[in-house]
Coordinates of C-alpha atoms in Angstrom, one line a residue:
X181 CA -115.7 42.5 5.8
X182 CA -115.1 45.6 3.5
X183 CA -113.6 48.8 4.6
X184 CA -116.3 52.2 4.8
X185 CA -115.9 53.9 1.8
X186 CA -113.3 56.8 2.8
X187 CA -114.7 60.2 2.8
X188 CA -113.3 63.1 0.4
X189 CA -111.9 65.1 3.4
X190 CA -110.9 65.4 7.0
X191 CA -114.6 67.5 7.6
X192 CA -116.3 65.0 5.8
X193 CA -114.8 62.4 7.8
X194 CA -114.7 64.3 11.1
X195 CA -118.3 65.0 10.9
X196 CA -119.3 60.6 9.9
X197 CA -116.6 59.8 13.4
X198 CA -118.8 62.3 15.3
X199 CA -122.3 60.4 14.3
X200 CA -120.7 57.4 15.3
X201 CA -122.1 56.6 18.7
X202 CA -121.0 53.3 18.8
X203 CA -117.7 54.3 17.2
X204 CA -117.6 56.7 20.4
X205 CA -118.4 53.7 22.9
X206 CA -115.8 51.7 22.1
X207 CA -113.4 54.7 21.8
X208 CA -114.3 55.3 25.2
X209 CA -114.0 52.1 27.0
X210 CA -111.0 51.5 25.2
X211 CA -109.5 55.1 26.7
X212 CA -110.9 55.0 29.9
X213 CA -109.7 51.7 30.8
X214 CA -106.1 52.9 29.4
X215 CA -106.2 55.8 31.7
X216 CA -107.3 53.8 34.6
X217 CA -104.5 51.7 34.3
X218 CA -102.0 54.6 33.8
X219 CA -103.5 56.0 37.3
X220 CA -102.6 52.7 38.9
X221 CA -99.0 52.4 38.0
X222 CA -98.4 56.1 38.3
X223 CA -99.7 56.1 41.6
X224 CA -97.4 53.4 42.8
X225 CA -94.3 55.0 41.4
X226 CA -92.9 58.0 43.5
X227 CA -90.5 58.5 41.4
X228 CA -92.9 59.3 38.4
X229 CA -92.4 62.7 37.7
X230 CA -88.6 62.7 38.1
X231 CA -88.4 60.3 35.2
X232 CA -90.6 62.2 33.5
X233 CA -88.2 65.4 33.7
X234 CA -85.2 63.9 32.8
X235 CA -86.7 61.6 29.6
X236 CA -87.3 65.4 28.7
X237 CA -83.9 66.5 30.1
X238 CA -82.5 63.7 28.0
X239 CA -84.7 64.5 24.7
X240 CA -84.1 68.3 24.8
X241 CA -80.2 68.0 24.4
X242 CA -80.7 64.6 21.9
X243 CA -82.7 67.0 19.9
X244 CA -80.2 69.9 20.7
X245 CA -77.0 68.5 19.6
X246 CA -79.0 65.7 16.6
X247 CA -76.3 66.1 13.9
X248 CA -74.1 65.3 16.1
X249 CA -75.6 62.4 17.3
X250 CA -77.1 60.6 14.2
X251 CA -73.5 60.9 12.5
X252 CA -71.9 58.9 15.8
X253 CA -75.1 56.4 15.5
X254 CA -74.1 56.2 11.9
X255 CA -70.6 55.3 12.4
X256 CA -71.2 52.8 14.8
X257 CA -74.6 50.9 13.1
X258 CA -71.7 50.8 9.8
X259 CA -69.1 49.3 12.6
X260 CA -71.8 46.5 13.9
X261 CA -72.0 45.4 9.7
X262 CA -75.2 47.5 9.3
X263 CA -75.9 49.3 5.9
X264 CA -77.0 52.9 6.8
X265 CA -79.4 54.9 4.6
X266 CA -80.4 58.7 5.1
X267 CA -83.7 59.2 3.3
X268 CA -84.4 62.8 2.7
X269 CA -87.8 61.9 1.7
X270 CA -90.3 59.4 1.6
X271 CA -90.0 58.5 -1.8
X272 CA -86.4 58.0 -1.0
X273 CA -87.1 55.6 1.5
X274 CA -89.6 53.2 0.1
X275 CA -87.2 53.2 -3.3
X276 CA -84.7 52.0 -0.7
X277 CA -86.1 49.4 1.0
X278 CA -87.9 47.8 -2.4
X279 CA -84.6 47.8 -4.4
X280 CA -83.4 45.9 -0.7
X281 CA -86.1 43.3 -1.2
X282 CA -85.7 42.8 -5.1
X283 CA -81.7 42.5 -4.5
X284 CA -81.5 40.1 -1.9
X285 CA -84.7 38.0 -3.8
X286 CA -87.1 38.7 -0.9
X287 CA -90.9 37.8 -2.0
X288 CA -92.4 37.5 1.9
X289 CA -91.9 40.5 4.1
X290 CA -93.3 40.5 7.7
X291 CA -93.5 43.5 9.4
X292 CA -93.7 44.6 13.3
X293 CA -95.3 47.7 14.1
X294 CA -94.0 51.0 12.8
X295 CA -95.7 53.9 12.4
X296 CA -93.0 55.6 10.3
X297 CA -93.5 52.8 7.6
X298 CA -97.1 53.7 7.7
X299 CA -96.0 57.7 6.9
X300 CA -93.9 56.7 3.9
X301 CA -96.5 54.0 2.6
X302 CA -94.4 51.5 2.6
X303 CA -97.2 48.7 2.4
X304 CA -98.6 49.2 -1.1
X305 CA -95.1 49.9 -2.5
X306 CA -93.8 46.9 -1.8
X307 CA -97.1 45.0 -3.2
X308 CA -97.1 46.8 -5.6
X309 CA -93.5 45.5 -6.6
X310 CA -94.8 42.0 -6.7
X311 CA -94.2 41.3 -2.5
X312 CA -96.4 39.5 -0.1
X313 CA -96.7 41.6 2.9
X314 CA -97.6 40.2 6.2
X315 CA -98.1 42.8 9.3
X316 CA -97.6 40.9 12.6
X317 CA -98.6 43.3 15.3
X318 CA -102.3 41.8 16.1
X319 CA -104.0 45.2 16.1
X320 CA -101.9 45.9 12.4
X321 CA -103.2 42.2 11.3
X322 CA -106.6 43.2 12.2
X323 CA -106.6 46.2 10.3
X324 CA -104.8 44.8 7.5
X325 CA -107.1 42.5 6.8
X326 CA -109.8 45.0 6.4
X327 CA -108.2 46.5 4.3
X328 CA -107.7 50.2 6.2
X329 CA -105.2 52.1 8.0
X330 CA -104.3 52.0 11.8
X331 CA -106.9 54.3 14.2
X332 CA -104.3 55.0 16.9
X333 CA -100.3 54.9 17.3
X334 CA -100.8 52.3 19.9
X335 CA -103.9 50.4 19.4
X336 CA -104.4 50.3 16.0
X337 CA -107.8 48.2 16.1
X338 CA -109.1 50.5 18.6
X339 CA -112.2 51.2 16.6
X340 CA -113.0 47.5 16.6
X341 CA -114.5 45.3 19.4
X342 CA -114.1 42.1 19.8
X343 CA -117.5 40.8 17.9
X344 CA -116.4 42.8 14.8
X345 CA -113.2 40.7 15.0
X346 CA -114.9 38.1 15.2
X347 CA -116.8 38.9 12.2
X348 CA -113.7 39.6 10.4
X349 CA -111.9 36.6 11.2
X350 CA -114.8 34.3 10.7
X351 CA -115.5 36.1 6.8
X352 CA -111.7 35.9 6.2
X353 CA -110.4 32.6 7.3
X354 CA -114.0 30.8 7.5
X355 CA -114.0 29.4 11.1
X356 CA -116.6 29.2 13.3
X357 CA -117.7 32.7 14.8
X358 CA -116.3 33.4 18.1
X359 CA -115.8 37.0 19.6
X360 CA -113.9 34.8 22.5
X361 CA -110.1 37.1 23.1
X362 CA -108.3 33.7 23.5
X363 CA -109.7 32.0 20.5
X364 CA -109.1 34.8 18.0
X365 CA -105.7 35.4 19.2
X366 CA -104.8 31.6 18.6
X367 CA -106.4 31.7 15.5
X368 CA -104.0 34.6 14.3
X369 CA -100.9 33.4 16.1
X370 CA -101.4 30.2 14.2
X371 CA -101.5 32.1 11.0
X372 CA -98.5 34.5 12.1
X373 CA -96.4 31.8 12.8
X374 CA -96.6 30.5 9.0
X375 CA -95.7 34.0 7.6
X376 CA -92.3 33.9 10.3
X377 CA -91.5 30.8 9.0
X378 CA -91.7 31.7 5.5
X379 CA -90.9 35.1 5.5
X380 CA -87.4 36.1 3.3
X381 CA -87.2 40.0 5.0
X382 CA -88.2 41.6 8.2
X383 CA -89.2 45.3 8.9
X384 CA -89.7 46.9 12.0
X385 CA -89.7 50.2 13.6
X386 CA -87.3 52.0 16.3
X387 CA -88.3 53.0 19.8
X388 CA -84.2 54.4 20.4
X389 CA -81.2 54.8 18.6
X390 CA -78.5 54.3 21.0
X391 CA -75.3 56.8 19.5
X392 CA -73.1 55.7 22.0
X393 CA -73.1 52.2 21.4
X394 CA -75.2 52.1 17.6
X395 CA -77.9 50.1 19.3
X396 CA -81.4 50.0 18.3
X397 CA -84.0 49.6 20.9
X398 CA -87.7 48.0 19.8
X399 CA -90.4 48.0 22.5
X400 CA -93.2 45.4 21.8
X401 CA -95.4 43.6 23.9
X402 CA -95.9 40.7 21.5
X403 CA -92.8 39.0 20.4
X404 CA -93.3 39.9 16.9
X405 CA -90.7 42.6 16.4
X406 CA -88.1 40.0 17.7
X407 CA -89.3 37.6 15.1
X408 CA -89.7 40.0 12.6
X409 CA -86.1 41.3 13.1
X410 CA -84.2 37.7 13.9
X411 CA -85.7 35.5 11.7
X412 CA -85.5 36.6 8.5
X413 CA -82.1 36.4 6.6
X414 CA -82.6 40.1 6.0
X415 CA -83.9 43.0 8.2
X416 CA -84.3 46.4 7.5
X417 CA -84.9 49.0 10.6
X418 CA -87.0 51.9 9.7
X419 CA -86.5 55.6 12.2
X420 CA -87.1 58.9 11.8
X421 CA -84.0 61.1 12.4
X422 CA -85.9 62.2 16.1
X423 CA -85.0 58.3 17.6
X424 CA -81.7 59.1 18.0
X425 CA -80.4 59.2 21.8
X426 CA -76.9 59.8 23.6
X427 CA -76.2 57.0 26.1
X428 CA -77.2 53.9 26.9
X429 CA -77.9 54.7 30.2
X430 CA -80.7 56.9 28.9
X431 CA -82.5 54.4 28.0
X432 CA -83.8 53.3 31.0
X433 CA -85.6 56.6 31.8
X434 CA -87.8 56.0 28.9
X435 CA -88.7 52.4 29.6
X436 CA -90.0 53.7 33.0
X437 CA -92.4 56.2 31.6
X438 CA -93.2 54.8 27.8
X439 CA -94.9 51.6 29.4
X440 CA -97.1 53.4 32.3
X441 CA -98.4 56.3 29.6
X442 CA -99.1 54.0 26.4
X443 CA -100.5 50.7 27.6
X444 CA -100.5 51.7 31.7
X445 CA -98.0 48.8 32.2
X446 CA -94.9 49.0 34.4
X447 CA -92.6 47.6 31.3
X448 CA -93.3 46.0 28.5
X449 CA -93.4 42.6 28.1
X450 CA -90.1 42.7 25.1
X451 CA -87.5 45.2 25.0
X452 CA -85.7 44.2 22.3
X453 CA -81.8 45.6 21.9
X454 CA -80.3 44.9 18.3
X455 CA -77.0 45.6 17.6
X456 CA -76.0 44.0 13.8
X457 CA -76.5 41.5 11.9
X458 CA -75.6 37.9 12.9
X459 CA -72.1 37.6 13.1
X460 CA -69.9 34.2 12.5
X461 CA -70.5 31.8 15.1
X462 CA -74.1 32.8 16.0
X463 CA -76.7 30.7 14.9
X464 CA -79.4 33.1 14.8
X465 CA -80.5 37.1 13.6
X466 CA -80.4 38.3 10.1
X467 CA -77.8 37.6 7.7
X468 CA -78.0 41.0 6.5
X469 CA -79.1 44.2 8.1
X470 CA -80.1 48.1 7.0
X471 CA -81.0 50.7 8.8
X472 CA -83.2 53.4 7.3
X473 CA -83.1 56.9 8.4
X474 CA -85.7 59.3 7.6
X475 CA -86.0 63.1 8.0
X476 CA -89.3 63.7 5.7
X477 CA -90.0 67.3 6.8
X478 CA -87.9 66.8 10.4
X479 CA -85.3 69.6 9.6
X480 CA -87.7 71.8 8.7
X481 CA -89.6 71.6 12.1
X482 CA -85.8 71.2 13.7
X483 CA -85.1 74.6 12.6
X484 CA -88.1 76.1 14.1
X485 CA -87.5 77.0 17.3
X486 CA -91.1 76.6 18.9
X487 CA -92.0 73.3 16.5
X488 CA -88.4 71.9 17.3
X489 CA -90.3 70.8 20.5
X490 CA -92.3 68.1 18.7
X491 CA -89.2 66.0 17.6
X492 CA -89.4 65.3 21.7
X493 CA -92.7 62.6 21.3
X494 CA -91.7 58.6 21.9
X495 CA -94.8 58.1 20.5
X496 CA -96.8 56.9 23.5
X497 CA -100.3 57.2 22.2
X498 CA -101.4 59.2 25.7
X499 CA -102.2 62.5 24.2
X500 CA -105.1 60.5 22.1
X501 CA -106.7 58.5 25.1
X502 CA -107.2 62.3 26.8
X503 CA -108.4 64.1 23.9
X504 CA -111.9 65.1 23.8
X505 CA -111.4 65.6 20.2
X506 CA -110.3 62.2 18.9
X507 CA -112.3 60.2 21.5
X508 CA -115.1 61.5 19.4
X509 CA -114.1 61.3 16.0
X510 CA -111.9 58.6 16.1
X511 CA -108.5 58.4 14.3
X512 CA -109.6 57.6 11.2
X513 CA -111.3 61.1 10.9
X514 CA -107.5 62.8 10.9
X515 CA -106.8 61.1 7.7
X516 CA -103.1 61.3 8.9
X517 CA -100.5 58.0 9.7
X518 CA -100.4 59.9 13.1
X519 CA -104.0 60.7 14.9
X520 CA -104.8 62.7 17.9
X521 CA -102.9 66.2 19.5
X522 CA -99.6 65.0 18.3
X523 CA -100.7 64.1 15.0
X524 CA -102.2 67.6 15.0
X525 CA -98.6 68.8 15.3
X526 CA -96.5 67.0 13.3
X527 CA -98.3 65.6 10.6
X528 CA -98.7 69.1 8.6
X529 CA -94.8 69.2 8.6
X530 CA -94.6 65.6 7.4
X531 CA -97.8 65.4 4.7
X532 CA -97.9 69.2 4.0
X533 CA -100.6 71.6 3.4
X534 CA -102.9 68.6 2.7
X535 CA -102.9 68.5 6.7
X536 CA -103.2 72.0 7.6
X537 CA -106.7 71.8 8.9
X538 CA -105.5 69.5 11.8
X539 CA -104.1 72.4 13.9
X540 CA -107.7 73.7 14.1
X541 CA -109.4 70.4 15.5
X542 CA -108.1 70.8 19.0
X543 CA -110.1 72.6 22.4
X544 CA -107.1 73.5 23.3
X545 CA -107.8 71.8 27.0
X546 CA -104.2 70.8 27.5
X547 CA -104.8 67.6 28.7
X548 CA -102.7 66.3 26.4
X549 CA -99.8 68.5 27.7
X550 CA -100.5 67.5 31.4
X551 CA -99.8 63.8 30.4
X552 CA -97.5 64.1 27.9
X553 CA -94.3 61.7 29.1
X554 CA -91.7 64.1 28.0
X555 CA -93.9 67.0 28.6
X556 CA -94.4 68.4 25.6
X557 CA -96.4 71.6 24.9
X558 CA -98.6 70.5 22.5
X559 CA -101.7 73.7 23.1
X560 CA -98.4 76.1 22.5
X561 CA -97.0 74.3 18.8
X562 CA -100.9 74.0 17.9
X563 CA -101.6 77.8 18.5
X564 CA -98.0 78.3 17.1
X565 CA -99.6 76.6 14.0
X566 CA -102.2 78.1 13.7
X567 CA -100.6 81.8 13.4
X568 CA -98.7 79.6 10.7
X569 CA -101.8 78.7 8.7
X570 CA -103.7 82.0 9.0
X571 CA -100.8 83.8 7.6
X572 CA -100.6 81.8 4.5
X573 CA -102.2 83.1 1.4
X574 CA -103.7 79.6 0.6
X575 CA -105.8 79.5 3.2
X576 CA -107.4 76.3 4.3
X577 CA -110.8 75.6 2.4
X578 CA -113.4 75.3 5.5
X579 CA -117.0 74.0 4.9
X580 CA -119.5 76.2 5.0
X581 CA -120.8 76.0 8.5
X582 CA -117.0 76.4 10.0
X583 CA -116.6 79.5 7.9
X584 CA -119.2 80.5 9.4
X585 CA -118.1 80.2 13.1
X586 CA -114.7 81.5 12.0
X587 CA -116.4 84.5 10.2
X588 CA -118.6 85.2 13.3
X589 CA -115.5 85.1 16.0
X590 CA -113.8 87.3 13.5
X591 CA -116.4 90.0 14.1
X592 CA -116.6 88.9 17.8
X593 CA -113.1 90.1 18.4
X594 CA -113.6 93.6 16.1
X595 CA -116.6 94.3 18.5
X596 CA -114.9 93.5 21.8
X597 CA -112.7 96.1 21.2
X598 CA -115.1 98.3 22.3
X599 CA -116.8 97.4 25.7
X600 CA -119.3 100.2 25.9
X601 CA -120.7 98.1 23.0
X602 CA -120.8 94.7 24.3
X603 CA -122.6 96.0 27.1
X604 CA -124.8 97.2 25.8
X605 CA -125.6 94.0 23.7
X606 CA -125.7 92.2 26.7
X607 CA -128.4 94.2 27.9
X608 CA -130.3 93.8 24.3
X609 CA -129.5 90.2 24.0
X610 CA -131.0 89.7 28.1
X611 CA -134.2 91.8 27.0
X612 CA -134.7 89.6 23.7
X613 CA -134.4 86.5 25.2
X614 CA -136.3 86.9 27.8
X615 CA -139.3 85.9 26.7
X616 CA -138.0 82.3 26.4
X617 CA -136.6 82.3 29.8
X618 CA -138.1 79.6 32.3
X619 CA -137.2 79.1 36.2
X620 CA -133.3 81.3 35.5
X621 CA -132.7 78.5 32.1
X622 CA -133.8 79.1 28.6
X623 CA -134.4 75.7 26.9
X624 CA -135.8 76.8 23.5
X625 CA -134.5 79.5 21.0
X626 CA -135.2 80.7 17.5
X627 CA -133.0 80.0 14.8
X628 CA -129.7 79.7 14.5
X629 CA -129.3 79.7 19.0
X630 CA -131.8 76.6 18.3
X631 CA -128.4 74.8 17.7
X632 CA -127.2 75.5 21.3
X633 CA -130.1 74.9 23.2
X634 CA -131.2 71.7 20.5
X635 CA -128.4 69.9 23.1
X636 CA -128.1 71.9 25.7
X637 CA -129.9 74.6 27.4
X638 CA -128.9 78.1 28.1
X639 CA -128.5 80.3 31.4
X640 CA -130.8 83.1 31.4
X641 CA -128.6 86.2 30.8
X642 CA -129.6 89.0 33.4
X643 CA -129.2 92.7 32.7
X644 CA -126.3 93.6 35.1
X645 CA -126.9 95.2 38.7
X646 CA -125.8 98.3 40.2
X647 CA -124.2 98.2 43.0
X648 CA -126.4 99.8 46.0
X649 CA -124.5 103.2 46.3
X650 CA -122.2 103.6 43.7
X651 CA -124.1 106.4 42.2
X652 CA -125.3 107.8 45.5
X653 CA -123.8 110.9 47.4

C-alpha cells in the first residue's frame, strides 16, 4: 500500500485531513475510547490530582535548576560505563549515532519508540549510511511499512483501522487477508522477533533521566524497548535535555499519572530501569552503551520565561485525544514529529519558522490545559506565540481565504473601538437580514454569510429593546 502523496504545506494538508470523514471516524473512536478509559481510572484514584500537582511540583524545579541536573546525570551515566554525548543540534546527533553504528560494524538497528529520533530524522540517516532499520513498536511498524511518519506521540497508527492493516500486511508480506487484532499482531511479532535476533544495535527513547542515580527510565507497553535495549551488543539511548529528573523517588509520581492520561491504564505493562551496560558476570544487556543528549532549540525556549513551561510535557499524547483541532485534521496535517496543542508549542522552537503557522491552528478551548498531567498552560504559550509570530517581519504566508478572516478581525477590532458604531450596525445588519428570517432562525444568506448558514443556521439578530421607562419622566 503506497503512502498519499504529501501535500506542499500544513494548509494544504489541514484542509485534505478536514475532508477526511473517515479519517475523522477513526480519529474519533480512537479518542473517545482513550478518554473513556482515562475517566475510569481517574475516577477510581482519589489521589489523582495530588499526583498530578507534585509531577508538576517535581518538573518545575527539574526544569528550574536543569544544568544542574544534566551535569550530575552525566557524571553518573559515565560512572555506570555509559558514553555521554551532548548534541547541540540535530545534525549533531544523527552524525553521532551513525559514526556509533559504522564503528562498532552495526548493519541491523532496531528501534523502540522515540519521538525525539523521529525530530532529528534519525531513520533515513542511518539508511542512508547503508543500515537496515527495523522499528519495533507495532503502531511505528505499521507506519513504517507504509512508508510515512507517525500520526500521534502515542498511537502512531491512529489514522489506520484494523482492515487497512490488514490490507497492509496482506500487500507486504503476502498472507491471507485478515483484519482479525490477534492474527495481525502474531504475524508482526513473528517478524519482530527475527529483526531482535539479528539485530547488531538498539535505539530507544527516554521517559526519565534519574540524576541521582544516572538511571534511565523507558515506559512501554510492548516489551520491545527491553529487547531493543538488552539484546543488542550495542545500545544507544536517545533524550532531549527536558528528561532529566532529581530523585528516584520522583519517579513514581509520574508512573501514576503518565499511564491513566496516555493509554487510560493504571501502569504500564513495562517500566523498564537501565542503568549501564552489561557488566562482567552478567550474561545479558549491551556490551556497549551511549547516551545521547539533545537540546535542538531547548535553551532557547529554557530562557524564555513563559515558553520555559513547555519543557514540563512527559509526552502523554492527552492534549491530542481532547483537541477539537487535531481530531479533525489528524496529525499528519501538522507536518511536525510532534502533532496536536503541544506540538503547536514546541515544535516552532525545534523545526523553526517552517512551523510558525502551528500556533494559529488551536480554538483556544483549553481542554488540553484541563488534562494536561503536569498541567501545563498550553492556551497561555500558544497566545504567547502568537504575539511572537505577529511581531516578526517575516510574517507567516496564509492562503488566501485565512488572510482574509485575519484581514476582516483586523478591521473588526479597529471598529469595536467605537461602540456607538457597532450599534448601530447591529441595528443595520438586524434590518438587512431580515428578510431571510424564518420562525426567530435564518437558514439562508447571500454571499459570503452563505458560508455560515451552508452548515449551520443563524439566530435572527433583533434590533435591541428599550427598556419600559428609561426615557420616561
Amino acid at each position: 500500500m503506497a503512502a498519499s502523496p504529501k501535500p506542499a504545506s500544513f494548509f494544504e494538508s489541514s484542509e485534505a485531513g478536514a475532508a477526511d470523514r473517515e479519517l475523522q471516524r477513526k480519529l474519533e473512536n480512537a479518542s473517545t475510547r482513550h478518554l473513556d478509559h482515562f475517566a475510569h481510572v481517574k475516577a477510581e484514584y482519589s489521589d489523582y490530582e495530588e499526583e498530578r500537582s507534585q509531577s508538576r511540583r517535581i518538573k518545575e524545579h527539574a526544569i528550574a535548576h536543569l544544568d544542574e541536573l544534566i551535569v550530575e546525570l552525566t557524571g553518573k551515566l559515565k560512572a555506570r560505563g555509559c558514553a555521554v554525548f551532548a548534541a547541540a543540534t540535530v545534525e549533531e546527533a544523527r552524525d553521532y549515532i551513525v559514526n556509533v553504528a559504522r564503528n562498532t560494524g552495526s548493519r541491523r538497528v532496531v528501534k523502540g519508540k522515540s519521538m525525539t529520533t523521529e525530530e532529528i530524522g534519525l531513520n533515513p540517516a542511518l539508511e542512508n549510511a547503508g543500515m537496515e532499520v527495523l522499528e519495533t513498536d507495532l503502531g511505528e511498524y505499521i507506519v513504517q511499512l507504509r512508508q510515512e511518519p507517525p500520526s500521534h506521540i502515542i498511537t502512531p497508527a491512529i489514522h489506520l483501522s484494523k482492515e487497512d492493516i490488514g490490507a497492509l500486511f496482506h500487500e507486504k508480506f503476502g498472507i491471507p487477508y485478515t483484519s482479525e487484532p490477534e492474527r495481525l499482531t502474531a504475524e508482526a511479532r513473528a517478524r519482530l522477533r527475527e529483526g531482535f535476533l539479528s539485530a547488531d544495535l538498539g535505539v530507544t527513547g527516554v521517559n526519565f533521566a534519574i540524576a541521582e542515580t544516572g538511571t534511565l527510565v523507558v515506559i512501554e507497553n510492548e516489551g520491545n524497548g527491553r529487547m531493543s535495549s538488552t539484546m543488542p551488543e550495542v545500545f544507544i539511548a536517545v533524550m532531549g535535555i527536558e528528561k532529566v529528573i532529581p530523585r528516584l523517588a520522583d519517579v513514581s509520581h509520574f508512573l501514576e499519572v503518565l499511564a491513566r492520561t496516555a493509554t487510560g491504564q493504571k501502569l504500564t505493562t513495562y517500566t523498564n530501569f537501565i542503568g549501564g551496560p552489561r557488566r562482567e558476570g552478567e550474561v545479558d544487556g549491551p556490551r556497549e552503551m551511549h547516551v545521547v543528549i539533545l537540546d535542538n532549540g531547548r535553551s532557547t525556549m529554557l530562557a524564555d520565561p513563559v515558553m520555559r513551561e513547555a519543557l514540563y510535557c512527559i509526552r502523554c499524547g492527552a492534549c491530542l485525544n481532547v483537541c477539537p483541532v487535531y481530531r479533525h485534521i489528524g496529525g499528519h496535517a501538522y507536518r511536525s514529529p510532534y502533532p496536536g496543542p503541544i506540538g503547536s508549542i514546541v515544535s516552532p522552537n525545534l523545526v523553526g519558522s517552517a512551523a510558525g503557522h502551528l500556533p494559529f491552528a488551536s480554538t483556544l478551548c483549553g481542554a488540553c490545559k484541563d488534562i494536561c498531567p503536569v498541567k501545563i498552560d498550553i492556551p497561555r504559550i500558544l497566545l504567547h506565540l502568537r504575539w511572537k509570530e505577529s511581531a516578526r517581519r517575516d510574517l507567516p504566508k496564509w492562503p488566501a481565504p485565512a488572510a482574509r478572516a485575519r484581514a476582516g478581525a483586523r478591521q473588526f477590532a479597529r471598529l469595536a473601538r467605537h461602540p456607538s458604531a457597532i450599534r448601530l450596525l447591529g441595528k443595520l445588519g438586524a434590518i438587512a437580514l431580515k428578510p431571510f428570517a424564518r420562525d426567530g432562525w435564518i437558514k439562508r444568506m447571500p454571499p459570503p454569510f452563505s458560508n455560515w448558514t451552508g452548515i449551520r443556521d443563524f439566530p435572527r439578530p433583533r434590533p435591541r429593546r428599550r427598556k419600559i421607562g428609561a426615557d420616561e419622566d
